[in-house]
Coordinates of C-alpha atoms and ligand atoms in Angstrom, one line a residue:
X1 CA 15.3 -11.1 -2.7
X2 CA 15.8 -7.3 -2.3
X3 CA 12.9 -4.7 -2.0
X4 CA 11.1 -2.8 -4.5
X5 CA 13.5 -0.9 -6.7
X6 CA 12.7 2.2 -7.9
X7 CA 12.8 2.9 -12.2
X8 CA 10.7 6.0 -12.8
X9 CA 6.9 5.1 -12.5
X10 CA 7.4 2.0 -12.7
X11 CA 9.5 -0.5 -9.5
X12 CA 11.0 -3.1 -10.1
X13 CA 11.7 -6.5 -7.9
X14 CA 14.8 -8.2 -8.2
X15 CA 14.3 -12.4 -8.5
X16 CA 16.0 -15.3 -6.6
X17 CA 18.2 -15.8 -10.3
X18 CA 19.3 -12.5 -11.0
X19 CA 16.9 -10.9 -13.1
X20 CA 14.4 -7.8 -12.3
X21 CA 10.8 -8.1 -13.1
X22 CA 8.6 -5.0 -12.9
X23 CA 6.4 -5.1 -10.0
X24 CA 3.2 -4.4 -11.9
X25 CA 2.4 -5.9 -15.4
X26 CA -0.8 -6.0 -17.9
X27 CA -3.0 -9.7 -17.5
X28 CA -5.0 -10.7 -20.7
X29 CA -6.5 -13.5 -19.3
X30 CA -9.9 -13.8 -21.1
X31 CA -9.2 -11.0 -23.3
X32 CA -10.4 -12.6 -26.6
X33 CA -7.9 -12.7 -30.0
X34 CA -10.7 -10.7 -31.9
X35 CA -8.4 -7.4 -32.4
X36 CA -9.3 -7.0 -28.1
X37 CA -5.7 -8.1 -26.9
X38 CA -3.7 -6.7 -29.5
X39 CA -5.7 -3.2 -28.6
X40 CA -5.6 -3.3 -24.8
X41 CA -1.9 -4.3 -24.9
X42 CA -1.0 -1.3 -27.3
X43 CA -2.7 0.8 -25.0
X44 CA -1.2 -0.9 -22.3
X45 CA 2.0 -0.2 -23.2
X46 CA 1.4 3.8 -24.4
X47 CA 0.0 4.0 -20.8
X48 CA 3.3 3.1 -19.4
X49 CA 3.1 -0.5 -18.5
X50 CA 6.2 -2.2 -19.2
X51 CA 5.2 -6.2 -18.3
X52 CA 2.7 -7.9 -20.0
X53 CA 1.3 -11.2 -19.0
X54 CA -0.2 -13.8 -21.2
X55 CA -0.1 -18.0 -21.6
X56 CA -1.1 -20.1 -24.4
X57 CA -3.8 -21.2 -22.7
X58 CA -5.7 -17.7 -23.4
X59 CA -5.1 -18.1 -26.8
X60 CA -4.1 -14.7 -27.5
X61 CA -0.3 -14.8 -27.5
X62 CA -0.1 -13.9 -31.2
X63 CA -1.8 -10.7 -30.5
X64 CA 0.4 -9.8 -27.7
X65 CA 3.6 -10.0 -29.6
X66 CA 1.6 -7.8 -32.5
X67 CA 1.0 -5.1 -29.9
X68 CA 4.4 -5.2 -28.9
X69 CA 6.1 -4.9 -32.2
X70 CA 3.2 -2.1 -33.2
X71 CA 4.2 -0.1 -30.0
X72 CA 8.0 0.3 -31.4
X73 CA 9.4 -0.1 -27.8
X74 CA 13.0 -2.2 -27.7
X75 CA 12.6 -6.0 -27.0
X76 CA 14.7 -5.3 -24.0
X77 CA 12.3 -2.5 -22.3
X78 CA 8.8 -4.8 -22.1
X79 CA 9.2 -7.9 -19.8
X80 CA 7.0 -10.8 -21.3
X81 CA 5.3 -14.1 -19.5
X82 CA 3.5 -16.4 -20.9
X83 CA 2.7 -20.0 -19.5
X84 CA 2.5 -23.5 -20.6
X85 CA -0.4 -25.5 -20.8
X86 CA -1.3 -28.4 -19.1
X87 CA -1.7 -30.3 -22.7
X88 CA 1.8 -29.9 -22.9
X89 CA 3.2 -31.2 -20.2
X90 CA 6.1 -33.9 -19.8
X91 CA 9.2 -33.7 -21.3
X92 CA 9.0 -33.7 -25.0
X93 CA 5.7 -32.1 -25.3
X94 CA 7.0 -29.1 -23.5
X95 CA 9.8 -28.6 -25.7
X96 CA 7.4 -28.2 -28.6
X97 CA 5.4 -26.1 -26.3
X98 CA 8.0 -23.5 -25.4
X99 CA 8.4 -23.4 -29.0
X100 CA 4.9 -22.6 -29.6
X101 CA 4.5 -20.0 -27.3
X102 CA 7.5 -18.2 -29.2
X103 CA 6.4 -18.8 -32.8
X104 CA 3.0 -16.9 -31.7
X105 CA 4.5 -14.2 -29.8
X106 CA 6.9 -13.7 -32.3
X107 CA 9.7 -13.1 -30.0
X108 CA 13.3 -15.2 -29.8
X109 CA 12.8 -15.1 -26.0
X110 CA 10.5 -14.9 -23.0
X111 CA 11.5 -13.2 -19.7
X112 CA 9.6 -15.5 -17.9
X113 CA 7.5 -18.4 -18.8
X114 CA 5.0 -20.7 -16.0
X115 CA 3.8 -23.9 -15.2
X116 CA 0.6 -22.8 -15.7
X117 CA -1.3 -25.5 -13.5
X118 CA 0.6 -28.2 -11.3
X119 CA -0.7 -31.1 -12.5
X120 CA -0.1 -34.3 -14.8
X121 CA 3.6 -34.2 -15.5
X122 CA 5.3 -31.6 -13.8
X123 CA 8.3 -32.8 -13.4
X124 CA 8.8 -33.6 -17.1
X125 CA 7.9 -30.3 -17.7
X126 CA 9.9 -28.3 -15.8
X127 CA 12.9 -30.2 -16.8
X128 CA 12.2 -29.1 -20.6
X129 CA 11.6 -25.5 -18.9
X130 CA 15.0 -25.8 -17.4
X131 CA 16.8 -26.5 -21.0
X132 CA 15.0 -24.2 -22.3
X133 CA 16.5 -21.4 -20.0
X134 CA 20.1 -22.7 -20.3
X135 CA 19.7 -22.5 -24.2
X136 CA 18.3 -18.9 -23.9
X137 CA 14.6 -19.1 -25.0
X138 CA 13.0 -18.1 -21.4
X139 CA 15.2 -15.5 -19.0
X140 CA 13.4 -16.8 -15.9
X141 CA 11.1 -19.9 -14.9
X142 CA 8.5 -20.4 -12.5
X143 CA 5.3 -21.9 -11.7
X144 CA 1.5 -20.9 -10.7
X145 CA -1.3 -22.0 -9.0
X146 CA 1.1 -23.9 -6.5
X147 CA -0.5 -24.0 -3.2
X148 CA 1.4 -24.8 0.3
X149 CA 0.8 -28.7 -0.4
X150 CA 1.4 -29.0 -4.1
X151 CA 4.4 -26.2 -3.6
X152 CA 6.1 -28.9 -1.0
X153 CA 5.3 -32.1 -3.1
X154 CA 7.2 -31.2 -6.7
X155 CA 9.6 -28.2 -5.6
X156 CA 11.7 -30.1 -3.7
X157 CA 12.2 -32.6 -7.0
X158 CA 13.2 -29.9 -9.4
X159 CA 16.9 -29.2 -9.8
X160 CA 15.8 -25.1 -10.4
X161 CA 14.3 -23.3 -7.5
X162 CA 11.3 -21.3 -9.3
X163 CA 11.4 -17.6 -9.0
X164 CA 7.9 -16.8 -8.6
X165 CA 4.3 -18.6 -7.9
X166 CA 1.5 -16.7 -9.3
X167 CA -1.5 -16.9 -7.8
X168 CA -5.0 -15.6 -6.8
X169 CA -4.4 -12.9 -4.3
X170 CA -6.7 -10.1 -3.8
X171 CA -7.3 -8.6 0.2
X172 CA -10.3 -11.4 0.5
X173 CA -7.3 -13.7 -0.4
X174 CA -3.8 -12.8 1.1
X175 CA -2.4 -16.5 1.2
X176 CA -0.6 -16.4 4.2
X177 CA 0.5 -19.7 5.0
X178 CA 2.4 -19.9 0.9
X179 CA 3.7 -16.4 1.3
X180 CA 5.4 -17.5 4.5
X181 CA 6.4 -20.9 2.3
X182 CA 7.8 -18.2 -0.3
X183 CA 9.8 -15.9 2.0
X184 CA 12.0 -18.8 3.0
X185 CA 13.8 -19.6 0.1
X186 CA 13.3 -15.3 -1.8
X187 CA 10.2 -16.8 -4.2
X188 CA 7.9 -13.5 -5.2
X189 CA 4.2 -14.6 -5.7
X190 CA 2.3 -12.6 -8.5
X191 CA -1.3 -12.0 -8.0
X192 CA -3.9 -13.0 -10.7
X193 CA -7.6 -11.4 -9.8
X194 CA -5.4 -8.8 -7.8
X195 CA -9.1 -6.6 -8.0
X196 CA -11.1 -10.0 -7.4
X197 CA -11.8 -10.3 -10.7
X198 CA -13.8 -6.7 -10.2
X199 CA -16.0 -8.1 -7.8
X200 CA -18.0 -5.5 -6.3
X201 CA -18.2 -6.9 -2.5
X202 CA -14.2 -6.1 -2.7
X203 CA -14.3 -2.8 -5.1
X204 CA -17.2 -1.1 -2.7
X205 CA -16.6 -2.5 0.7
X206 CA -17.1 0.5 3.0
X207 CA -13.3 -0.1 4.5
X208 CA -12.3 0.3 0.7
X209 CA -14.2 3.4 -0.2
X210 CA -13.8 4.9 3.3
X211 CA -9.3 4.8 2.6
X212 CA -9.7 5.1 -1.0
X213 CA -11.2 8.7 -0.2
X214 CA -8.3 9.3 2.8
X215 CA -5.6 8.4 0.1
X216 CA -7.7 10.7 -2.8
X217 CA -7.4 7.4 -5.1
X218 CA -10.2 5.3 -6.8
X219 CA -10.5 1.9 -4.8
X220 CA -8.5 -0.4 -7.1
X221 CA -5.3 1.9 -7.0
X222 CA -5.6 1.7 -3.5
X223 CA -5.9 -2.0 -3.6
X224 CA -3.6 -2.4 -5.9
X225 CA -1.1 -0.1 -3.6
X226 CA -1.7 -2.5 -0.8
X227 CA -1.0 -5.7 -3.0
X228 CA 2.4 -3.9 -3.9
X229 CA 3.4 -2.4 -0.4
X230 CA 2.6 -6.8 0.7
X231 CA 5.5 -7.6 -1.7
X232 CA 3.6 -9.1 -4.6
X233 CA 3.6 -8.1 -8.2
X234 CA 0.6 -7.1 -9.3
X235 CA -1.3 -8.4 -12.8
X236 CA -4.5 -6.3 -12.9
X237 CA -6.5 -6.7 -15.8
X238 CA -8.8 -4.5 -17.9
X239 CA -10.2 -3.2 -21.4
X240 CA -10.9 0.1 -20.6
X241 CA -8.2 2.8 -21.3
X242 CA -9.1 5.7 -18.1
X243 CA -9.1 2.2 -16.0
X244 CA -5.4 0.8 -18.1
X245 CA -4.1 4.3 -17.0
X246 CA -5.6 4.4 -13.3
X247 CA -4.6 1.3 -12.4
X248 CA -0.7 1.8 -13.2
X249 CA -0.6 5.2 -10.7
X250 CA 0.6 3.4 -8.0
X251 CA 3.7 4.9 -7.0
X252 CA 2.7 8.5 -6.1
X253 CA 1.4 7.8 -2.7
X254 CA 2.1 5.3 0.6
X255 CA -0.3 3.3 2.9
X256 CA 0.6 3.9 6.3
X257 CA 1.0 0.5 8.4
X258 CA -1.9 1.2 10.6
X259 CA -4.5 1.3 7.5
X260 CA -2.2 -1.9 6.1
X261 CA -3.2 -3.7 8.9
X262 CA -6.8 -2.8 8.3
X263 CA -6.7 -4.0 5.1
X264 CA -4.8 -7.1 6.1
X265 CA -8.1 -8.0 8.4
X266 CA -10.5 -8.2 5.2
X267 CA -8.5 -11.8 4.8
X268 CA -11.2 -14.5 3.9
X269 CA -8.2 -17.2 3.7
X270 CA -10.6 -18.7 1.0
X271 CA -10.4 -17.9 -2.5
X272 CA -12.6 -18.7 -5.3
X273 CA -10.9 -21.6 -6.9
X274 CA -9.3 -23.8 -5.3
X275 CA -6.4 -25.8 -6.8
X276 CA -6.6 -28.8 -5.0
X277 CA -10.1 -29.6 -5.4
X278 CA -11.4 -33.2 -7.0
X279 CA -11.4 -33.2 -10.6
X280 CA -10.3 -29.7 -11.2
X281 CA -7.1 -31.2 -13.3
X282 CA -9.4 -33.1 -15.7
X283 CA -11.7 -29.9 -16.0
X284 CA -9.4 -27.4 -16.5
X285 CA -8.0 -29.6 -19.4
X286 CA -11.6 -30.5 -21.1
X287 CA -12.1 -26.3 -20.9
X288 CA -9.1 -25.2 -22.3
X289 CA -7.7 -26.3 -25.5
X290 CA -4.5 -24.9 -27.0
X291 CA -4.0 -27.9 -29.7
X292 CA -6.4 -30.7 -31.0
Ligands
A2P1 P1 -12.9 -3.3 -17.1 O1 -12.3 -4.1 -18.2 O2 -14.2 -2.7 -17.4 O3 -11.9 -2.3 -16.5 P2 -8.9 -8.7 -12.0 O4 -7.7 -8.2 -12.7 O5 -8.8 -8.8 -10.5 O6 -9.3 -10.1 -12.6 O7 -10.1 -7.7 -12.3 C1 -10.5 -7.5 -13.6 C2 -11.9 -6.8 -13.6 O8 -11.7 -5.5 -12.9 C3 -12.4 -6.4 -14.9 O9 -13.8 -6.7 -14.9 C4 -12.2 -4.9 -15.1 O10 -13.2 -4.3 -15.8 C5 -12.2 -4.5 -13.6 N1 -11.4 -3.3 -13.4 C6 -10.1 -3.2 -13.7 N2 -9.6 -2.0 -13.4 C7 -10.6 -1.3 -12.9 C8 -10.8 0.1 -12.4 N3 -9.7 0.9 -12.3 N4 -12.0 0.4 -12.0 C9 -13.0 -0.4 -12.0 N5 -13.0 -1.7 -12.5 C10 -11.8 -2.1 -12.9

């Protein structure tokens, strides 16, 4: 894996198969399919943003691929990921899944498409992920939610490296021990809740405000230009347009490495879900519902 690559305003990161992704892209998660997505995308993508981030889980992929074809903008020039849901897993199920996920989006291909939770049939599914590359209909494949333990329990069993993990990853939340996993073998992780899901113990922590105000930025940009200047790609996620456009102004200034380090101390090493936790496979399934 190479550094950040430089295309305008927005960077790009080159993945372990040969394709770029741009380092920060547009999350929808819990945006509802109520006219909501298909708005915040549009703006989204007026605003600059040039990656948008959905799965069929959040049942808004429909309005994703709306927003796209409303914004005029070339297939080619907007990279899309979606995810497939754990009610799809193993082999044949995820065939029809991939399948789904393109119907609603409208679009002949994804750039990249997830293993949205590793559990149930994994293997199964990323073998119908795999097909589905080398027949065209997703650029690049990868996983999330993967921790150190689950990461070293199915990776090793899948022909395909993945390309990227994403994950929650925020400065209470730096996920040390899988980014060092990661490194070894040029795996990006992509941060969901890269703001901590706007909690304010993060957004107005006195460390925050006090290099926010050194670097003339509002807090998130500055967390945000932390998450980037780590190596992630960032996913942040918001209805708002003044906080769409803020949020994607990320490449007009640089965190030196002695207030990175500061940052790097506000590490919890605990996030707030854990994947490996009793019971969270059966829950996540009862909660989220993408077919009967
Ligand atoms: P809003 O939609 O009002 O902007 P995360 O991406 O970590 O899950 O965080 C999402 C939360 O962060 C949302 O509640 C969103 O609220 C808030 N948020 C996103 N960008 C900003 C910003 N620039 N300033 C303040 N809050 C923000």
């Amino acid at each position: 894996m190479s550094g950040p690559r430089n295309t305008g305003i927005m960077q790009s990161i080159l993945l372990n198969d040969g394709h770029s992704i741009p380092s920060v892209g547009f999350g929808v998660f819990q945006v509802p399919a109520d006219g909501s997505t298909f708005k915040a995308v549009l703006c989204a993508l007026q605003a600059g943003y040039r990656h948008i981030d959905t799965a069929a889980a959040y049942l808004n992929e429909a309005e994703v691929g709306q927003a796209l074809r409303e914004s005029g903008l070339p297939r080619n020039e907007v990279f899309v990921t979606s995810k497939l849901w754990i009610q799809d897993y193993g082999y044949e199920a995820a065939r029809a899944g991939i399948r789904s996920s393109l119907e609603k989006l409208g679009l002949d291909y994804m750039d990249l498409y997830l293993l949205h939770q590793p559990y149930f049939d994994v293997q199964g599914a990323w073998k119908a992920m795999e097909e589905a590359r080398d027949e065209g209909l997703i650029r690049s494949i990868g996983v999330s939610n993967f921790t150190p333990n689950l990461w070293k329990r199915h990776v090793p069993h899948f022909a395909t490296l993945p390309c990227l993990n994403q994950v929650e990853f925020h400065p209470f939340f730096q996920q040390r021990e899988l980014r060092a996993l990661l490194a070894q073998d040029g795996v990006v992780l992509a941060a969901w809740s890269p703001l901590g899901h706007g909690n304010a113990k993060l957004l107005t922590h006195p460390l925050v405000t006090t290099l926010a105000a050194r670097y003339h930025c509002a807090p998130c940009r500055l967390i945000l230009r932390f998450e980037l200047q780590e190596g992630c790609i960032v996913l942040p996620k918001s209805t708002n347009p003044d906080h769409i456009a803020s949020n994607l102004k990320l490449f007009d200034f640089t965190i030196e490495d002695g207030d990175m380090n500061l940052l790097r101390a506000l590490d919890t090493g605990k996030g707030m879900r854990d994947p490996e936790e009793a019971g969270r496979a059966e829950d996540l399934l009862a909660r989220y519902r993408v077919h009967p």
